[in-house]
Tab-separated table of C-alpha atoms in Angstrom:
chain	number	residue	atom	x	y	z
N	1	MET	CA	-2.409	71.333	71.998
N	2	ARG	CA	0.538	71.629	69.633
N	3	LEU	CA	3.707	73.483	70.626
N	4	TYR	CA	5.480	75.205	67.753
N	5	VAL	CA	8.888	76.573	68.746
N	6	ASN	CA	9.984	79.855	67.171
N	7	ILE	CA	13.753	79.822	66.580
N	8	ASP	CA	14.109	83.398	65.270
N	9	HIS	CA	16.189	84.551	68.230
N	10	VAL	CA	18.759	81.837	67.730
N	11	ALA	CA	19.374	83.577	64.405
N	12	THR	CA	19.346	86.965	66.178
N	13	VAL	CA	22.397	85.888	68.195
N	14	ARG	CA	24.126	84.657	65.035
N	15	GLN	CA	23.459	87.863	63.126
N	16	ALA	CA	24.829	89.977	66.004
N	17	ARG	CA	28.320	88.800	65.036
N	18	GLY	CA	27.706	87.982	61.393
N	19	THR	CA	29.092	84.475	61.786
N	20	ASP	CA	27.658	81.024	61.126
N	21	GLU	CA	26.736	80.178	64.723
N	22	PRO	CA	24.510	79.457	66.481
N	23	ASP	CA	22.760	77.754	63.597
N	24	PRO	CA	18.949	77.964	63.821
N	25	VAL	CA	18.611	74.811	61.726
N	26	ARG	CA	20.569	72.850	64.325
N	27	ALA	CA	18.379	74.506	66.956
N	28	ALA	CA	15.321	73.142	65.179
N	29	VAL	CA	16.689	69.604	65.497
N	30	LEU	CA	17.111	70.032	69.261
N	31	ALA	CA	13.662	71.598	69.587
N	32	GLU	CA	12.122	68.594	67.862
N	33	LEU	CA	14.049	66.235	70.128
N	34	GLY	CA	12.639	68.186	73.072
N	35	GLY	CA	9.079	67.577	71.905
N	36	ALA	CA	8.233	70.461	69.566
N	37	ASP	CA	5.351	69.656	67.234
N	38	GLY	CA	6.553	72.201	64.682
N	39	ILE	CA	9.131	74.882	63.976
N	40	THR	CA	8.174	78.520	63.412
N	41	VAL	CA	10.390	81.064	61.646
N	42	HIS	CA	9.703	84.628	60.553
N	43	LEU	CA	11.496	85.525	57.341
N	44	ARG	CA	11.311	89.284	57.544
N	45	GLU	CA	11.622	91.601	54.577
N	46	ASP	CA	14.773	93.139	56.106
N	47	ARG	CA	16.267	89.676	56.903
N	48	ARG	CA	17.269	90.856	60.379
N	49	HIS	CA	17.500	87.307	61.763
N	50	ILE	CA	16.257	84.305	59.752
N	51	GLN	CA	17.793	84.094	56.268
N	52	ASP	CA	16.547	82.442	53.089
N	53	ARG	CA	19.124	79.681	53.513
N	54	ASP	CA	17.716	78.843	56.957
N	55	VAL	CA	14.196	78.287	55.644
N	56	ARG	CA	15.428	76.307	52.661
N	57	LEU	CA	17.419	73.944	54.889
N	58	LEU	CA	14.562	73.671	57.391
N	59	MET	CA	12.253	72.572	54.595
N	60	GLU	CA	14.730	69.805	53.772
N	61	THR	CA	15.553	68.659	57.304
N	62	ALA	CA	12.619	69.327	59.674
N	63	ARG	CA	11.081	66.090	60.913
N	64	THR	CA	7.938	67.839	62.114
N	65	VAL	CA	6.477	70.768	60.126
N	66	VAL	CA	7.493	74.340	59.332
N	67	ASN	CA	5.289	77.366	60.015
N	68	LEU	CA	6.617	80.299	57.989
N	69	GLU	CA	5.677	83.768	59.214
N	70	LEU	CA	5.743	86.484	56.555
N	71	ALA	CA	4.280	89.804	55.552
N	72	ALA	CA	1.688	89.830	52.783
N	73	ALA	CA	3.391	92.559	50.746
N	74	SER	CA	6.923	91.201	50.469
N	75	ASP	CA	9.215	89.168	48.269
N	76	VAL	CA	8.868	86.340	50.790
N	77	LEU	CA	5.432	85.497	49.430
N	78	ALA	CA	6.918	84.245	46.164
N	79	LEU	CA	9.546	82.268	48.077
N	80	ALA	CA	6.826	80.649	50.210
N	81	GLU	CA	4.987	79.546	47.082
N	82	GLY	CA	8.117	77.726	45.982
N	83	TRP	CA	9.098	76.268	49.352
N	84	ARG	CA	5.562	75.170	50.259
N	85	PRO	CA	5.832	74.971	54.055
N	86	HIS	CA	3.098	73.143	55.909
N	87	GLN	CA	1.737	76.457	57.170
N	88	ALA	CA	2.208	80.151	56.460
N	89	THR	CA	1.150	82.808	58.950
N	90	LEU	CA	0.637	86.316	57.596
N	91	VAL	CA	1.797	88.934	60.084
N	92	PRO	CA	2.112	92.736	60.097
N	93	GLU	CA	5.661	93.967	59.681
N	94	ARG	CA	7.316	97.345	60.288
N	95	ARG	CA	11.026	98.078	59.940
N	96	GLU	CA	11.192	100.126	63.162
N	97	GLU	CA	9.641	97.495	65.453
N	98	VAL	CA	11.734	95.197	67.635
N	99	THR	CA	9.237	92.384	67.235
N	100	THR	CA	5.658	92.089	65.978
N	101	GLU	CA	3.625	94.541	68.029
N	102	GLY	CA	0.030	93.631	67.220
N	103	GLY	CA	-2.329	91.878	64.891
N	104	LEU	CA	-3.137	92.571	61.274
N	105	THR	CA	-5.424	95.460	60.414
N	106	PHE	CA	-8.354	94.945	58.071
N	107	SER	CA	-8.851	98.354	56.508
N	108	ASP	CA	-10.003	98.836	52.935
N	109	ALA	CA	-6.355	99.498	52.053
N	110	THR	CA	-5.069	96.195	53.456
N	111	ARG	CA	-7.868	93.730	52.711
N	112	ALA	CA	-7.105	93.394	49.015
N	113	GLY	CA	-3.440	92.599	49.644
N	114	LEU	CA	-4.245	90.129	52.400
N	115	GLY	CA	-6.881	88.417	50.297
N	116	ASP	CA	-4.467	88.080	47.388
N	117	ALA	CA	-1.760	86.654	49.676
N	118	VAL	CA	-4.166	84.101	51.170
N	119	ARG	CA	-5.286	82.999	47.710
N	120	ARG	CA	-1.710	82.605	46.459
N	121	LEU	CA	-0.653	80.573	49.471
N	122	LYS	CA	-3.701	78.329	49.360
N	123	ASP	CA	-3.256	77.785	45.614
N	124	ALA	CA	0.242	76.549	46.455
N	125	GLY	CA	-1.249	74.024	48.874
N	126	ILE	CA	-0.148	75.869	52.019
N	127	ARG	CA	-2.317	76.004	55.137
N	128	THR	CA	-2.791	79.719	55.833
N	129	SER	CA	-3.188	81.527	59.141
N	130	LEU	CA	-3.622	85.222	59.980
N	131	PHE	CA	-2.032	86.814	63.057
N	132	ILE	CA	-4.779	88.944	64.583
N	133	ASP	CA	-5.819	90.799	67.700
N	134	PRO	CA	-8.396	88.838	69.734
N	135	ASP	CA	-11.507	90.739	68.707
N	136	PRO	CA	-14.641	89.515	66.901
N	137	GLU	CA	-14.187	91.810	63.895
N	138	SER	CA	-10.733	90.455	63.151
N	139	VAL	CA	-11.888	86.845	63.556
N	140	ARG	CA	-14.750	87.353	61.105
N	141	ALA	CA	-12.534	89.256	58.662
N	142	SER	CA	-10.102	86.329	58.651
N	143	LEU	CA	-12.899	83.965	57.698
N	144	GLU	CA	-14.066	86.303	54.935
N	145	LEU	CA	-10.551	86.417	53.480
N	146	GLY	CA	-10.437	82.633	53.264
N	147	ALA	CA	-7.879	81.831	55.976
N	148	ASP	CA	-7.738	78.306	57.351
N	149	ALA	CA	-6.737	79.476	60.822
N	150	ILE	CA	-6.095	82.463	63.051
N	151	GLU	CA	-3.276	83.112	65.497
N	152	LEU	CA	-4.417	85.275	68.383
N	153	HIS	CA	-1.953	87.933	69.528
N	154	THR	CA	-1.338	87.296	73.235
N	155	GLY	CA	0.887	90.303	73.903
N	156	GLU	CA	-1.655	92.256	75.941
N	157	TYR	CA	-2.338	89.181	78.056
N	158	ALA	CA	1.381	88.633	78.610
N	159	ASN	CA	2.081	92.277	79.502
N	160	THR	CA	-0.635	92.705	82.138
N	161	ARG	CA	-1.175	91.471	85.675
N	162	GLY	CA	-4.011	90.774	88.106
N	163	ALA	CA	-7.531	91.723	87.073
N	164	GLU	CA	-6.372	93.164	83.775
N	165	ARG	CA	-4.688	89.885	82.822
N	166	THR	CA	-7.869	88.009	83.731
N	167	GLU	CA	-9.786	90.369	81.469
N	168	GLN	CA	-7.366	89.773	78.600
N	169	LEU	CA	-7.581	86.006	79.119
N	170	GLY	CA	-11.355	86.258	78.812
N	171	ARG	CA	-10.968	88.271	75.632
N	172	LEU	CA	-8.720	85.577	74.165
N	173	HIS	CA	-11.136	82.849	75.232
N	174	ARG	CA	-14.077	84.583	73.550
N	175	ALA	CA	-12.134	85.126	70.324
N	176	ALA	CA	-10.980	81.510	70.347
N	177	ALA	CA	-14.529	80.249	70.872
N	178	LEU	CA	-15.799	82.408	68.013
N	179	GLY	CA	-13.034	81.237	65.712
N	180	ARG	CA	-13.734	77.602	66.487
N	181	SER	CA	-17.477	78.093	65.962
N	182	LEU	CA	-16.747	79.515	62.493
N	183	GLY	CA	-14.633	76.517	61.561
N	184	LEU	CA	-11.247	78.212	61.856
N	185	GLY	CA	-8.192	76.610	63.417
N	186	VAL	CA	-7.204	78.638	66.482
N	187	HIS	CA	-3.575	79.320	67.414
N	188	ALA	CA	-2.033	81.813	69.840
N	189	GLY	CA	1.312	83.396	70.541
N	190	HIS	CA	3.477	86.379	71.502
N	191	GLY	CA	5.087	87.046	74.861
N	192	LEU	CA	4.192	83.650	76.324
N	193	THR	CA	6.517	82.394	79.064
N	194	TYR	CA	6.873	79.526	81.511
N	195	GLU	CA	5.102	81.705	84.084
N	196	ASN	CA	2.034	82.742	82.079
N	197	VAL	CA	1.394	79.909	79.604
N	198	ALA	CA	-0.716	77.576	81.769
N	199	PRO	CA	-3.964	79.616	81.928
N	200	LEU	CA	-3.924	80.042	78.173
N	201	ALA	CA	-3.122	76.381	77.604
N	202	ARG	CA	-6.365	75.526	79.423
N	203	VAL	CA	-8.436	77.262	76.743
N	204	GLU	CA	-9.745	74.202	74.927
N	205	GLU	CA	-10.509	76.007	71.674
N	206	ILE	CA	-6.824	76.866	71.173
N	207	GLU	CA	-5.048	74.038	69.372
N	208	GLU	CA	-1.559	75.501	68.846
N	209	LEU	CA	0.847	77.789	70.712
N	210	ASN	CA	3.807	79.527	69.081
N	211	ILE	CA	6.532	80.323	71.616
N	212	GLY	CA	10.077	81.479	70.981
N	213	HIS	CA	11.845	84.098	73.071
N	214	SER	CA	11.160	82.560	76.472
N	215	ILE	CA	12.289	79.112	75.334
N	216	VAL	CA	15.477	80.421	73.722
N	217	SER	CA	16.184	82.487	76.847
N	218	ARG	CA	15.905	79.463	79.126
N	219	ALA	CA	18.004	77.432	76.713
N	220	VAL	CA	20.986	79.670	77.502
N	221	PHE	CA	21.020	78.051	80.954
N	222	THR	CA	19.498	74.596	80.416
N	223	GLY	CA	20.083	73.760	76.773
N	224	LEU	CA	17.418	73.947	74.081
N	225	GLU	CA	16.167	70.384	74.227
N	226	ARG	CA	15.502	70.675	77.970
N	227	ALA	CA	13.923	74.133	77.603
N	228	VAL	CA	11.461	72.841	74.996
N	229	ARG	CA	10.657	69.767	77.074
N	230	ASP	CA	9.940	71.940	80.125
N	231	MET	CA	7.514	74.098	78.137
N	232	ALA	CA	5.809	71.094	76.557
N	233	ASP	CA	5.363	69.533	80.011
N	234	LEU	CA	3.755	72.727	81.350
N	235	ILE	CA	1.284	72.759	78.468
N	236	ARG	CA	0.417	69.079	78.853
N	237	ARG	CA	-0.166	69.431	82.595
N	238	ALA	CA	-2.417	72.435	82.026
N	239	ARG	CA	-4.561	70.386	79.647
N	240	ARG	CA	-5.191	67.548	82.055
């Protein structure tokens, strides 16, 4: 299982004061030293944290790979075509949300835009993933739109406890198994922490986890390299 570290919230701290520190690009270096298999950044339409400059420098300096999260209907799509990250993950985006609150919807109104975005990214040679809720309809819709992979939204799993969490884990497992059976790469992320990651890491069909806030939070106390290493160790132990 690959661990991609999301460094958005390093940029959130920087933007709170409008200065040049902490630098998310430097954070990416430390994350890679700690064992990250890739770096994830979300370049939002409102540029609330990650900036264009950050992605441009990451593309020049990352020693692993860059996974660029973006909305389908935004100026970022054209930038992605030029930057050509290893992977682009299409996500829903609303100005009023604090962070991404759920998976993409596949209504008649959104399918055309998503399909066009997937085609443009793939024509640019970019591996394309869709951030979706863990339900069969969304998995199949992702395949129909031509995505290479899906990223399952794990927020409901992360925000529940006891029997309800077990139910959500089963839901994720079923969606992952379906995705794998259809030939899609299967990723997962949102709300994952050091306390809840192990059960999900045991789901063999999931090949990549995207984790950010929990790692950055621990890094305040331990340093980023150590925080990434601790998470990577948890994932590896769960896979044994």
